[in-house]
Short mmCIF file of C-alpha atoms in Angstrom, two decimals:
data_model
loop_
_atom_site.label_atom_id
_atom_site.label_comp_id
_atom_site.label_asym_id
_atom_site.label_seq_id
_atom_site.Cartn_x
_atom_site.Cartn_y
_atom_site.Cartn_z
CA UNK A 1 0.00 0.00 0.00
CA UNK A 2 1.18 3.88 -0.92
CA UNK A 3 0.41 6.31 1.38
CA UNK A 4 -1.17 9.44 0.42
CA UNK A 5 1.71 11.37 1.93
CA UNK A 6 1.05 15.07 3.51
CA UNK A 7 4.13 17.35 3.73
CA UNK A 8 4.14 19.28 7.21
CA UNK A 9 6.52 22.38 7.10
CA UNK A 10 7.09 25.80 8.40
CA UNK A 11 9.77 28.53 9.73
CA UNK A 12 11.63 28.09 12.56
CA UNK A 13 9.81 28.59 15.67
CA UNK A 14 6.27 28.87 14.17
CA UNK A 15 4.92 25.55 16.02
CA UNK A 16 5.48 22.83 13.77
CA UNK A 17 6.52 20.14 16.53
CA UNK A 18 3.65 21.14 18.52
CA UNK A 19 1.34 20.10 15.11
CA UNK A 20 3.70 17.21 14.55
CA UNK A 21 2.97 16.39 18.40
CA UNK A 22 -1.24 16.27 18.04
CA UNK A 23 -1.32 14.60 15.06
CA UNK A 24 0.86 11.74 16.98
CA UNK A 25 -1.41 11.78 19.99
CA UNK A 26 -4.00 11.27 17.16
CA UNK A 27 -2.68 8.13 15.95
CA UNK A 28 -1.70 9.43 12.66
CA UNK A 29 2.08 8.03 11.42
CA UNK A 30 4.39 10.71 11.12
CA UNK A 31 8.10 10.31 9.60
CA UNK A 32 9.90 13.61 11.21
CA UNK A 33 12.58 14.50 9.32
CA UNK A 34 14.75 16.40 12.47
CA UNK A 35 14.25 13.21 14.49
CA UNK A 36 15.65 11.23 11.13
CA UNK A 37 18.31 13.48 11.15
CA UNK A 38 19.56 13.09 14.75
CA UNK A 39 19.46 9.14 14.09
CA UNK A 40 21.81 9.40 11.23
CA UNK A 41 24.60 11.73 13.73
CA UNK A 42 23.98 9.55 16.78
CA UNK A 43 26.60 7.20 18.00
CA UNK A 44 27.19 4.60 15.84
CA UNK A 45 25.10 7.26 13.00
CA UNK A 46 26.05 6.23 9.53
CA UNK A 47 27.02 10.06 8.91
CA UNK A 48 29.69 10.63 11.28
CA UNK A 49 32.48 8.87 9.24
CA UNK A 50 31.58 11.30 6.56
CA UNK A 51 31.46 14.19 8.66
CA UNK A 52 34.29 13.23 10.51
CA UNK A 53 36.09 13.34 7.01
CA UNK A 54 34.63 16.46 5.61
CA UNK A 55 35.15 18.73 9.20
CA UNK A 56 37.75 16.90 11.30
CA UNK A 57 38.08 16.47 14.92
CA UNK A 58 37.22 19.26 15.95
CA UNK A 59 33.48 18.80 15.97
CA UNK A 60 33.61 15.81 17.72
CA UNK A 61 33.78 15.40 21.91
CA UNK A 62 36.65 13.09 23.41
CA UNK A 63 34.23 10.12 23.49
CA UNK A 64 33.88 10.41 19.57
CA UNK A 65 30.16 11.78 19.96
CA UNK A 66 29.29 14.16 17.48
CA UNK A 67 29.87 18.41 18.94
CA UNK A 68 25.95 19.56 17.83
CA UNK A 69 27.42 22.84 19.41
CA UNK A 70 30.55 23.18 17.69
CA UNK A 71 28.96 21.49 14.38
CA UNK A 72 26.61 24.88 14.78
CA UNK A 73 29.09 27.27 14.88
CA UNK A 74 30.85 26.09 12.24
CA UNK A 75 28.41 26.26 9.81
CA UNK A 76 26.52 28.91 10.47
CA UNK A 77 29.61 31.20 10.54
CA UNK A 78 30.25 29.77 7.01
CA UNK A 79 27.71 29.17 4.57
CA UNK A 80 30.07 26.98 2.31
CA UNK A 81 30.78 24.73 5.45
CA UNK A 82 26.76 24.93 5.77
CA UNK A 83 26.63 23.53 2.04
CA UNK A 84 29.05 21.03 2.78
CA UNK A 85 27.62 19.64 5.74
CA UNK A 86 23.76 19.80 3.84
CA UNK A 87 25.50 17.70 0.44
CA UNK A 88 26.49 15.31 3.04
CA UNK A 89 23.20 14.77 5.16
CA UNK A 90 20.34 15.81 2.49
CA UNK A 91 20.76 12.76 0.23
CA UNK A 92 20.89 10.36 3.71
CA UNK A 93 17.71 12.02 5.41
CA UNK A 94 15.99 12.14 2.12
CA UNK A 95 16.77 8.12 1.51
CA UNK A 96 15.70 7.83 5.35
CA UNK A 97 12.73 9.89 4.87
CA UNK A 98 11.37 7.54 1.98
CA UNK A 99 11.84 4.29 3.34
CA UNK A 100 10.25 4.96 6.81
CA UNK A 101 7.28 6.52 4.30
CA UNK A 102 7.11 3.35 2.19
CA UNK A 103 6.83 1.95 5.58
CA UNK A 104 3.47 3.36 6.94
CA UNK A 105 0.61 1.28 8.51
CA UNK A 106 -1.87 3.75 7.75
CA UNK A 107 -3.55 5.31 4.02
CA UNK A 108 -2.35 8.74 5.47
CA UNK A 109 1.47 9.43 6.11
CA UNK A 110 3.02 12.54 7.01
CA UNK A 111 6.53 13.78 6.71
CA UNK A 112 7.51 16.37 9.08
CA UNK A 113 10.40 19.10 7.39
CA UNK A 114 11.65 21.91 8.33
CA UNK A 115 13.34 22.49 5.15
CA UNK A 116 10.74 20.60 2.67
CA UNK A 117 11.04 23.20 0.16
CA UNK A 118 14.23 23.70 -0.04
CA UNK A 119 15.45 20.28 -0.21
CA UNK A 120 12.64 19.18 -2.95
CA UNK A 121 10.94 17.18 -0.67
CA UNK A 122 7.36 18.65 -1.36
CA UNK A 123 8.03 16.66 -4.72
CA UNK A 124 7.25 13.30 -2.00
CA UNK A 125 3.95 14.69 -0.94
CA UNK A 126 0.26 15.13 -2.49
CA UNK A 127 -0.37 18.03 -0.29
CA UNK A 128 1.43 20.55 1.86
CA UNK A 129 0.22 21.89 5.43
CA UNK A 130 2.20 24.80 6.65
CA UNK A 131 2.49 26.56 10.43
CA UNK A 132 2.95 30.44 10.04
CA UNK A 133 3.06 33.66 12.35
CA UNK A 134 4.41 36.50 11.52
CA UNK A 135 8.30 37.03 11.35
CA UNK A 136 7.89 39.80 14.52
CA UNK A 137 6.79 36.92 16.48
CA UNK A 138 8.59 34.36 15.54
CA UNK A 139 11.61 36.22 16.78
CA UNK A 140 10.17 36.78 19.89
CA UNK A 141 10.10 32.64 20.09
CA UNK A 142 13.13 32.06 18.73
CA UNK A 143 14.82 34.52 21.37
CA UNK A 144 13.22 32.87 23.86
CA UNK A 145 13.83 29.44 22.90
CA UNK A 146 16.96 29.48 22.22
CA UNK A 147 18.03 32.58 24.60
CA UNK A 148 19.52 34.66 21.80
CA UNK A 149 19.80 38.28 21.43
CA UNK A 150 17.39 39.73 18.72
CA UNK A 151 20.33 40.16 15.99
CA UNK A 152 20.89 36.68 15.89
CA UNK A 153 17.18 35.49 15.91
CA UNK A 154 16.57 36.98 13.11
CA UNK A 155 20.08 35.04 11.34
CA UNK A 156 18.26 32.10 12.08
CA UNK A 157 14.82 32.96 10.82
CA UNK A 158 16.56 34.18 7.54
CA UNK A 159 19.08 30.94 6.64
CA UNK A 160 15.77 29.49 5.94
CA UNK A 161 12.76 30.59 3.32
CA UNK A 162 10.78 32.97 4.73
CA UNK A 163 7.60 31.62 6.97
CA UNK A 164 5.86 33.92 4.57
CA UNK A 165 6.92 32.50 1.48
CA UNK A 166 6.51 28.77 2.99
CA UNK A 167 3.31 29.74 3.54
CA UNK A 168 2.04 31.01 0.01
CA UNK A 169 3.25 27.69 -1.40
CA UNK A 170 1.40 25.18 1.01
CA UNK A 171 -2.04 23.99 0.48
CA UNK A 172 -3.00 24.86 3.66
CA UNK A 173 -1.88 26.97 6.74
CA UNK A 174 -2.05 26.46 10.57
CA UNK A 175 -2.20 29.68 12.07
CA UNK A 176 -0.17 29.12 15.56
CA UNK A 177 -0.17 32.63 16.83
CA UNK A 178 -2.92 32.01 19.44
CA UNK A 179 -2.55 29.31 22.23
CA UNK A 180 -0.91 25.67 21.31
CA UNK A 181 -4.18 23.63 22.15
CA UNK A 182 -5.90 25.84 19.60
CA UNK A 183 -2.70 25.07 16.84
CA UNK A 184 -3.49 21.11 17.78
CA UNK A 185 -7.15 21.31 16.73
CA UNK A 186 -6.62 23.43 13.81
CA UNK A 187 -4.43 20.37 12.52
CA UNK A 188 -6.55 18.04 13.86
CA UNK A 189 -10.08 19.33 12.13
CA UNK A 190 -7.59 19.27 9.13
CA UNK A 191 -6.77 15.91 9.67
CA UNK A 192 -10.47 14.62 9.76
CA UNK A 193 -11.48 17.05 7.10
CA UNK A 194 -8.17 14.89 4.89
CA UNK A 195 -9.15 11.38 6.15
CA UNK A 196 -13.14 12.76 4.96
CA UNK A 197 -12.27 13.81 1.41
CA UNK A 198 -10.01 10.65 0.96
CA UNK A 199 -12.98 8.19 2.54
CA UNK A 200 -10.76 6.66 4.94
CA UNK A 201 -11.97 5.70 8.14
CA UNK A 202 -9.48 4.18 10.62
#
């Protein structure tokens, strides 16, 4: 059986794991590319030899675990090292991504990306939901989050396509500028409304 596979994107810090999180809870099978991802740069991941190769020592900790921190640095001080590191894990996530899809138990699979667009990986998916608020708030979350100053929020919000643009392109957008419960049961009336038009019943 082929899924009918929904893509599930949006900017950083616009409530997409939150989304990802309900339609879970829901029962619905989603394939998250992040946690795909942090499989493939675990111990033992298949992409630390290549990494290891391509960046050196000097992102990894004495106990040969991969340096997420120092990895980060790296590459967003340098957007070649950034393409570097992206020809290197993009082909693997992508390959991941597809075989845990080919994979699902259920009609509907999703596939959770930050970076669906820009990797191609809407070409996967039937449909496209997107989570969106405006850029003023999302660097209000991000500085939060991730306890940054305002100058380098918005550095993160812009290495990525704009919320806005994701956004215009998706079939449909979860507004998630009003309280998380309210984000889960937009996506969730736009689950049932999906499972309705397809006339699946699980």
């Amino acid at each position: 059986m082929t899924a009918y596979i929904v893509g599930l994107t949006g900017g950083i810090a616009t409530g997409k794991t939150n989304v990802t999180d309900a339609l879970r809870q829901a029962g619905a099978y989603v394939v998250d590319a992040d946690e795909v991802s942090r499989a493939l740069t675990k111990d033992q991941g298949i992409a630390l030899p290549l990494i290891r190769k391509r960046f050196g020592e000097n992102v990894f900790l004495e106990d040969g675990s991969l340096d997420r921190r120092a990895l980060g640095k790296l590459i967003f001080a340098d957007s070649e090292k950034r393409k570097q590191l992206d020809q290197i894990m993009l082909p693997l996530i992508i390959d991941e991504c597809k075989r845990l899809l080919s994979l699902s138990p259920l009609p509907v699979a999703f596939l959770s990306a930050p970076l669906l667009y820009e990797c191609g990986m809407d070409k996967l998916c039937r449909e496209v939901w997107c989570t969106y608020v405006p850029q003023d708030e999302q660097v209000k979350r991000v500085m939060t989050r991730d306890q940054a100053d305002e100058t380098l929020a918005k550095q993160k919000i812009e290495s990525q396509m704009s919320a806005y643009q994701k956004a215009q392109m998706a079939d449909h957008v979860i507004y998630t500028g009003l309280s998380r419960q309210e984000s889960a049961n937009k996506a969730l009336q736009l689950y049932r409304e999906l499972l309705s038009r397809l006339h699946i019943t699980l």
